[in-house]
Each structure stands twice: as structure tokens, then as C-alpha cells.
mmCIF file of C-alpha atoms in Angstrom:
data_model
loop_
_atom_site.group_PDB
_atom_site.id
_atom_site.type_symbol
_atom_site.label_atom_id
_atom_site.label_comp_id
_atom_site.label_asym_id
_atom_site.label_seq_id
_atom_site.Cartn_x
_atom_site.Cartn_y
_atom_site.Cartn_z
ATOM 1 C CA MET A 18 58.652 -25.849 -35.491
ATOM 2 C CA LYS A 19 59.999 -26.957 -32.100
ATOM 3 C CA SER A 20 62.243 -24.474 -30.320
ATOM 4 C CA LYS A 21 65.801 -25.481 -29.590
ATOM 5 C CA PHE A 22 65.362 -23.871 -26.183
ATOM 6 C CA GLU A 23 63.499 -25.226 -23.180
ATOM 7 C CA ILE A 24 62.093 -23.589 -20.062
ATOM 8 C CA GLY A 25 64.819 -23.546 -17.412
ATOM 9 C CA ASP A 26 67.716 -23.262 -19.959
ATOM 10 C CA LYS A 27 70.525 -20.884 -19.019
ATOM 11 C CA VAL A 28 71.210 -18.554 -21.937
ATOM 12 C CA LYS A 29 73.440 -15.620 -22.852
ATOM 13 C CA PHE A 30 72.463 -12.639 -24.972
ATOM 14 C CA LEU A 31 74.293 -12.698 -28.294
ATOM 15 C CA ASN A 32 74.325 -8.960 -29.071
ATOM 16 C CA GLN A 33 74.512 -7.473 -25.583
ATOM 17 C CA ILE A 34 75.874 -8.129 -22.111
ATOM 18 C CA GLY A 35 73.832 -10.370 -19.893
ATOM 19 C CA GLY A 36 71.689 -13.444 -19.878
ATOM 20 C CA GLY A 37 69.374 -15.420 -17.635
ATOM 21 C CA ILE A 38 66.939 -18.292 -17.389
ATOM 22 C CA VAL A 39 64.291 -19.163 -19.999
ATOM 23 C CA THR A 40 60.861 -18.789 -18.338
ATOM 24 C CA LYS A 41 58.422 -18.882 -21.280
ATOM 25 C CA ILE A 42 58.464 -19.906 -24.935
ATOM 26 C CA THR A 43 56.011 -18.631 -27.596
ATOM 27 C CA ASP A 44 55.933 -18.952 -31.401
ATOM 28 C CA ASP A 45 57.767 -15.636 -31.761
ATOM 29 C CA PHE A 46 59.760 -15.006 -28.574
ATOM 30 C CA ILE A 47 61.891 -16.622 -25.898
ATOM 31 C CA PHE A 48 61.291 -14.897 -22.529
ATOM 32 C CA VAL A 49 64.400 -14.667 -20.401
ATOM 33 C CA GLU A 50 64.479 -13.695 -16.724
ATOM 34 C CA ASP A 51 67.599 -11.601 -16.133
ATOM 35 C CA ASP A 52 69.452 -10.924 -12.876
ATOM 36 C CA SER A 53 67.043 -8.091 -12.011
ATOM 37 C CA GLY A 54 64.051 -10.417 -12.210
ATOM 38 C CA PHE A 55 62.586 -8.969 -15.430
ATOM 39 C CA ASP A 56 61.250 -11.221 -18.210
ATOM 40 C CA ILE A 57 62.825 -9.977 -21.459
ATOM 41 C CA PRO A 58 61.299 -11.127 -24.800
ATOM 42 C CA MET A 59 64.085 -12.208 -27.164
ATOM 43 C CA GLN A 60 64.277 -13.660 -30.647
ATOM 44 C CA PRO A 61 65.749 -17.210 -30.664
ATOM 45 C CA GLU A 62 68.631 -16.118 -32.908
ATOM 46 C CA GLU A 63 69.607 -13.510 -30.286
ATOM 47 C CA LEU A 64 70.331 -16.155 -27.668
ATOM 48 C CA ILE A 65 73.083 -18.711 -26.946
ATOM 49 C CA ARG A 66 72.256 -21.659 -24.666
ATOM 50 C CA MET A 67 75.008 -22.332 -22.122
ATOM 51 C CA ALA A 68 76.232 -25.901 -22.356
ATOM 52 C CA ASP A 69 75.539 -28.261 -19.469
ATOM 53 C CA GLN A 70 78.316 -30.187 -17.774
ATOM 54 C CA GLN A 71 79.148 -33.220 -19.841
ATOM 55 C CA GLY A 72 81.833 -35.852 -20.288
ATOM 56 C CA ALA A 73 85.264 -35.184 -18.870
ATOM 57 C CA ALA A 74 84.314 -31.831 -17.409
ATOM 58 C CA LYS A 75 81.512 -33.364 -15.351
ATOM 59 C CA MET A 76 83.714 -36.265 -14.234
ATOM 60 C CA PHE A 77 86.598 -33.926 -13.283
ATOM 61 C CA ASN A 78 84.312 -31.702 -11.262
ATOM 62 C CA SER A 79 82.808 -34.684 -9.424
ATOM 63 C CA LYS A 80 86.218 -36.186 -8.559
ATOM 64 C CA MET A 81 87.564 -32.831 -7.344
ATOM 65 C CA GLU A 82 84.568 -32.416 -5.018
ATOM 66 C CA GLU A 83 85.052 -35.963 -3.589
ATOM 67 C CA HIS A 84 88.792 -35.354 -3.139
ATOM 68 C CA LEU A 85 88.386 -32.128 -1.246
ATOM 69 C CA LYS A 86 85.460 -33.314 0.817
ATOM 70 C CA GLY A 87 87.696 -36.139 2.010
ATOM 71 C CA LYS A 88 90.051 -33.498 3.339
ATOM 72 C CA GLY A 89 87.253 -31.665 5.081
ATOM 73 C CA LYS A 90 87.143 -28.917 2.479
ATOM 74 C CA GLU A 91 84.376 -27.778 0.202
ATOM 75 C CA ILE A 92 84.690 -26.428 -3.318
ATOM 76 C CA PRO A 93 82.000 -24.968 -5.544
ATOM 77 C CA SER A 94 81.494 -26.421 -9.000
ATOM 78 C CA VAL A 95 83.806 -24.650 -11.410
ATOM 79 C CA PHE A 96 81.431 -25.417 -14.315
ATOM 80 C CA ASN A 97 78.261 -23.997 -12.717
ATOM 81 C CA SER A 98 77.659 -20.336 -13.458
ATOM 82 C CA THR A 99 75.494 -19.988 -10.354
ATOM 83 C CA SER A 100 78.061 -21.620 -8.014
ATOM 84 C CA LYS A 101 79.619 -19.993 -4.983
ATOM 85 C CA ALA A 102 82.776 -19.531 -6.972
ATOM 86 C CA ALA A 103 80.949 -17.479 -9.530
ATOM 87 C CA GLU A 104 79.289 -15.435 -6.828
ATOM 88 C CA ALA A 105 82.643 -14.904 -5.099
ATOM 89 C CA LEU A 106 84.140 -13.775 -8.425
ATOM 90 C CA LYS A 107 81.358 -11.238 -8.848
ATOM 91 C CA LYS A 108 82.032 -9.857 -5.382
ATOM 92 C CA ALA A 109 85.781 -9.798 -6.004
ATOM 93 C CA VAL A 110 85.352 -7.895 -9.294
ATOM 94 C CA PRO A 111 82.345 -5.584 -8.756
ATOM 95 C CA ILE A 112 80.705 -4.040 -11.789
ATOM 96 C CA THR A 113 81.471 -0.374 -12.323
ATOM 97 C CA PRO A 114 78.696 2.211 -12.391
ATOM 98 C CA GLU A 115 79.514 2.942 -16.032
ATOM 99 C CA GLU A 116 79.209 -0.734 -16.983
ATOM 100 C CA GLU A 117 75.957 -1.063 -15.048
ATOM 101 C CA ILE A 118 74.521 1.991 -16.896
ATOM 102 C CA LYS A 119 75.711 0.507 -20.203
ATOM 103 C CA GLN A 120 73.931 -2.807 -19.436
ATOM 104 C CA LEU A 121 70.728 -1.006 -18.478
ATOM 105 C CA LYS A 122 70.822 1.068 -21.656
ATOM 106 C CA ASN A 123 71.338 -2.092 -23.714
ATOM 107 C CA GLN A 124 68.364 -3.735 -21.994
ATOM 108 C CA ILE A 125 66.210 -0.644 -22.617
ATOM 109 C CA ALA A 126 67.181 -0.568 -26.286
ATOM 110 C CA ASN A 127 66.417 -4.281 -26.611
ATOM 111 C CA LEU A 128 63.056 -3.847 -24.873
ATOM 112 C CA LYS A 129 62.126 -0.953 -27.172
ATOM 113 C CA ASP A 130 62.866 -3.157 -30.165
ATOM 114 C CA GLN A 131 60.802 -6.019 -28.738
ATOM 115 C CA VAL A 132 57.942 -3.665 -27.870
ATOM 116 C CA ALA A 133 57.924 -2.394 -31.438
ATOM 117 C CA LYS A 134 57.762 -5.973 -32.739
ATOM 118 C CA LEU A 135 54.953 -6.823 -30.282
ATOM 119 C CA LYS A 136 52.979 -3.725 -31.360
ATOM 120 C CA LYS A 137 53.339 -4.748 -34.993
ATOM 121 C CA GLN A 138 52.189 -8.267 -34.141
ATOM 122 C CA LEU A 139 49.201 -6.881 -32.189
ATOM 123 C CA SER A 140 48.257 -4.613 -35.096
ATOM 124 C CA ASN A 141 48.307 -7.602 -37.508
ATOM 125 C CA VAL A 142 46.140 -9.668 -35.139
ATOM 126 C CA GLN A 143 43.672 -6.793 -34.671
ATOM 127 C CA GLN A 144 43.499 -6.242 -38.400
ATOM 128 C CA HIS A 145 42.896 -9.921 -39.033
ATOM 129 C CA ASN A 146 40.158 -10.078 -36.381
ATOM 130 C CA SER A 147 38.560 -6.926 -37.771
ATOM 131 C CA THR A 148 38.479 -8.450 -41.256
ATOM 132 C CA THR A 149 37.019 -11.689 -39.916
ATOM 133 C CA LEU A 150 34.351 -9.766 -38.023
ATOM 134 C CA SER A 151 33.379 -7.676 -41.027
ATOM 135 C CA ASP A 152 33.243 -10.768 -43.222
ATOM 136 C CA ASN A 153 30.801 -12.361 -40.792
ATOM 137 C CA ILE A 154 28.599 -9.555 -39.488
ATOM 138 C CA LEU A 155 26.275 -11.838 -37.531
ATOM 139 C CA LEU A 156 29.030 -12.232 -34.927
ATOM 140 C CA GLN A 157 28.442 -8.632 -33.987
ATOM 141 C CA HIS A 158 24.831 -9.425 -32.999
ATOM 142 C CA THR A 159 25.427 -12.569 -30.934
ATOM 143 C CA VAL A 160 23.681 -12.313 -27.545
ATOM 144 C CA SER A 161 24.383 -15.883 -26.332
ATOM 145 C CA PRO A 162 25.840 -19.067 -27.794
ATOM 146 C CA GLY A 163 23.878 -19.917 -30.918
ATOM 147 C CA GLU A 164 21.584 -16.908 -30.659
ATOM 148 C CA ALA A 165 21.652 -13.433 -32.195
ATOM 149 C CA GLU A 166 19.514 -10.308 -32.246
ATOM 150 C CA VAL A 167 19.570 -8.061 -35.344
ATOM 151 C CA ASP A 168 18.024 -4.576 -35.331
ATOM 152 C CA LEU A 169 16.960 -3.733 -38.881
ATOM 153 C CA HIS A 170 15.906 -0.139 -38.193
ATOM 154 C CA ILE A 171 17.528 1.991 -40.876
ATOM 155 C CA ASP A 172 19.264 4.287 -38.406
ATOM 156 C CA MET A 173 21.176 1.223 -37.176
ATOM 157 C CA LEU A 174 22.329 0.348 -40.705
ATOM 158 C CA SER A 175 23.092 3.726 -42.231
ATOM 159 C CA GLU A 176 25.070 6.723 -40.997
ATOM 160 C CA HIS A 177 22.818 9.101 -42.930
ATOM 161 C CA PRO A 178 19.310 7.571 -42.902
ATOM 162 C CA GLY A 179 17.724 10.971 -43.635
ATOM 163 C CA ASP A 180 19.394 11.082 -47.038
ATOM 164 C CA LEU A 181 17.740 7.876 -48.174
ATOM 165 C CA THR A 182 14.443 7.429 -49.986
ATOM 166 C CA ALA A 183 11.985 4.895 -48.559
ATOM 167 C CA HIS A 184 12.838 2.454 -51.321
ATOM 168 C CA GLU A 185 16.613 2.818 -50.743
ATOM 169 C CA ALA A 186 16.153 2.228 -47.004
ATOM 170 C CA PHE A 187 14.029 -0.838 -47.675
ATOM 171 C CA GLU A 188 16.669 -2.310 -50.032
ATOM 172 C CA ILE A 189 19.397 -1.792 -47.424
ATOM 173 C CA GLN A 190 17.272 -3.494 -44.743
ATOM 174 C CA MET A 191 16.481 -6.491 -46.949
ATOM 175 C CA HIS A 192 20.098 -6.861 -48.054
ATOM 176 C CA TYR A 193 21.193 -6.900 -44.397
ATOM 177 C CA PHE A 194 18.506 -9.408 -43.502
ATOM 178 C CA ARG A 195 19.629 -11.802 -46.287
ATOM 179 C CA LEU A 196 23.280 -11.387 -45.301
ATOM 180 C CA CYS A 197 22.479 -12.270 -41.681
ATOM 181 C CA MET A 198 20.464 -15.291 -42.787
ATOM 182 C CA ASN A 199 23.446 -16.580 -44.837
ATOM 183 C CA HIS A 200 25.716 -16.143 -41.845
ATOM 184 C CA ALA A 201 23.209 -17.829 -39.553
ATOM 185 C CA PHE A 202 23.381 -20.962 -41.656
ATOM 186 C CA LYS A 203 27.154 -20.705 -41.895
ATOM 187 C CA ASN A 204 27.523 -20.482 -38.113
ATOM 188 C CA LYS A 205 24.827 -23.090 -37.397
ATOM 189 C CA MET A 206 22.804 -20.663 -35.282
ATOM 190 C CA LYS A 207 19.888 -21.859 -33.236
ATOM 191 C CA LYS A 208 17.848 -18.645 -33.265
ATOM 192 C CA VAL A 209 18.016 -15.151 -34.760
ATOM 193 C CA THR A 210 15.573 -12.386 -33.797
ATOM 194 C CA PHE A 211 15.035 -9.709 -36.447
ATOM 195 C CA ILE A 212 13.744 -6.419 -35.094
ATOM 196 C CA HIS A 213 12.012 -4.790 -38.033
ATOM 197 C CA GLY A 214 9.633 -2.392 -36.291
ATOM 198 C CA VAL A 215 6.008 -1.834 -37.106
ATOM 199 C CA GLY A 216 5.738 1.018 -39.614
ATOM 200 C CA LYS A 217 3.473 0.129 -42.512
ATOM 201 C CA GLY A 218 4.337 -3.573 -42.101
ATOM 202 C CA ILE A 219 6.020 -3.755 -45.516
ATOM 203 C CA LEU A 220 9.443 -4.844 -44.150
ATOM 204 C CA LYS A 221 7.910 -7.494 -41.848
ATOM 205 C CA GLU A 222 5.734 -8.828 -44.653
ATOM 206 C CA GLU A 223 8.667 -9.103 -47.076
ATOM 207 C CA ILE A 224 10.890 -10.780 -44.470
ATOM 208 C CA GLN A 225 8.273 -13.383 -43.573
ATOM 209 C CA LYS A 226 7.580 -13.923 -47.261
ATOM 210 C CA GLU A 227 11.216 -14.829 -47.846
ATOM 211 C CA LEU A 228 11.382 -16.973 -44.705
ATOM 212 C CA LYS A 229 8.594 -19.156 -46.096
ATOM 213 C CA GLN A 230 10.926 -20.131 -48.946
ATOM 214 C CA TYR A 231 13.296 -21.929 -46.523
ATOM 215 C CA ASP A 232 12.546 -25.572 -45.729
ATOM 216 C CA ASN A 233 14.774 -25.729 -42.651
ATOM 217 C CA VAL A 234 13.567 -22.772 -40.567
ATOM 218 C CA HIS A 235 10.551 -21.943 -38.419
ATOM 219 C CA PHE A 236 9.552 -18.366 -37.619
ATOM 220 C CA PHE A 237 7.157 -16.704 -35.199
ATOM 221 C CA ASP A 238 6.262 -13.265 -33.952
ATOM 222 C CA ALA A 239 8.675 -12.432 -31.124
ATOM 223 C CA PRO A 240 7.236 -12.043 -27.586
ATOM 224 C CA MET A 241 5.231 -8.798 -27.291
ATOM 225 C CA SER A 242 6.393 -8.352 -23.750
ATOM 226 C CA LYS A 243 9.961 -7.794 -25.007
ATOM 227 C CA TYR A 244 9.619 -6.534 -28.585
ATOM 228 C CA GLY A 245 6.064 -5.366 -28.970
ATOM 229 C CA VAL A 246 4.784 -6.380 -32.409
ATOM 230 C CA GLY A 247 7.912 -5.336 -34.281
ATOM 231 C CA ALA A 248 10.105 -8.433 -34.286
ATOM 232 C CA THR A 249 10.278 -11.921 -35.786
ATOM 233 C CA GLU A 250 12.067 -14.909 -34.264
ATOM 234 C CA VAL A 251 13.664 -17.363 -36.693
ATOM 235 C CA TYR A 252 14.553 -20.855 -35.485
ATOM 236 C CA PHE A 253 17.025 -23.043 -37.440
ATOM 237 C CA ARG A 254 16.693 -26.796 -37.524
#
């Protein structure tokens, strides 16, 4: 949904004193630079856009400037909030220390509210990303675009490997291997290296036995210089 605000708009705060210039627009916030130079994140419903000069007001202001310039005088625009007249008015009626403190407290309260909203938004994003990552575990093993390296040693897959029987450990390793293969196809990977170790060779034998059932993969022993004899490289067509 397109925002009713645009960068450069002059706005006023609806629920507190102050306002400023719109410097950035996101899906959730309108960032407003106030007089102190800080960018304050605001909800769109908390802002009022100041109307531009239009119609009779603009014409009147233009004619008054021409009239006074003809007499050698200069007058600031009475409809421009950043005009010399506005600045002169600020100097003529200086803000009291109490009012300045009140404005700062209002800004602090508003910032605390916005920070709380941003923290909640960050938490939701982190939770979503965590769920996505856990749903596609192969992303955790990516070493370069299209390539992953998966260590199937049981101490990498279980927090308490010593509590497992040899058969239980083997089942966990094979389950993880199959899961990674599924995700490799899903993510259109080019290569996945499975580090299965040497041991008695049972895990390597079972992995390569299953790989032979795929028509669209090639597999080879990984380079001994890097993995010894305990890894298998799987290439996806």
C-alpha cells in the first residue's frame, strides 16, 4: 500500500509537540528529522502533513512580495514555516526551559515506544528466519554458492553421543544424510560433500548404496589430500 507521505514532506506530530521533514519511508515507519537533526521513526497515523501553498493563498503571497519588492522592501513568505518571519517569531518568543524539557521528554517517550515496536519486529524476523533455517538444514552447511559440506560424525549430530548404541547412531546419521539429500534437490545444489569418516566402513557403504538409486547424481570419493578416505562427494545434474 502506497504511503500518503513522501520524502521531503513537512509534517507535524499528532500526539506531541514538534515535527520535521520526512527523510525515509518503510513499510512500518515514517522517519522524521526534527529540529535537533534526529531521525525519529513514527507511525503514519501519528503524523499530519502540512499543506503546501495553493490557490488564493499562493497568489496572495506572490502579489504581496511583488508589491513590496517594488517599494524596495522584502517580506518573507507568510505561508512558509521555514521563512524568515517564522524564524523571527521564534526569536521573539523563545521557548522556556520547562517547555523544552517537556518536548524532550515527549520525544524520549515516543522513541521508547518506537524502540519497543522495532524490537518486537526484529524478534519476529529472527524467529521466522530461525524457522526457515531449521526447516532447511542444508543451508547451515553451505560453504559456497551451490555447494555444501555435511559432517555426519555422530558427535556433530547428537548432544549426547555416548548415550547412543551403535545402531541408534547409525540411524541418526542415515536420517540426516537423507534429509540433506532432499534439501540438496530442493535448493538445486551443485555439490554436497558428506564426511562420514572411516570406522568399519558401514556408514560409507550404506550411503553409497543409496546414492546408486538416484539417476540424476554422480558420486566419488572426496580428495584424500583434504578429507583422507572418509568423505564422499555427490554431484547433482
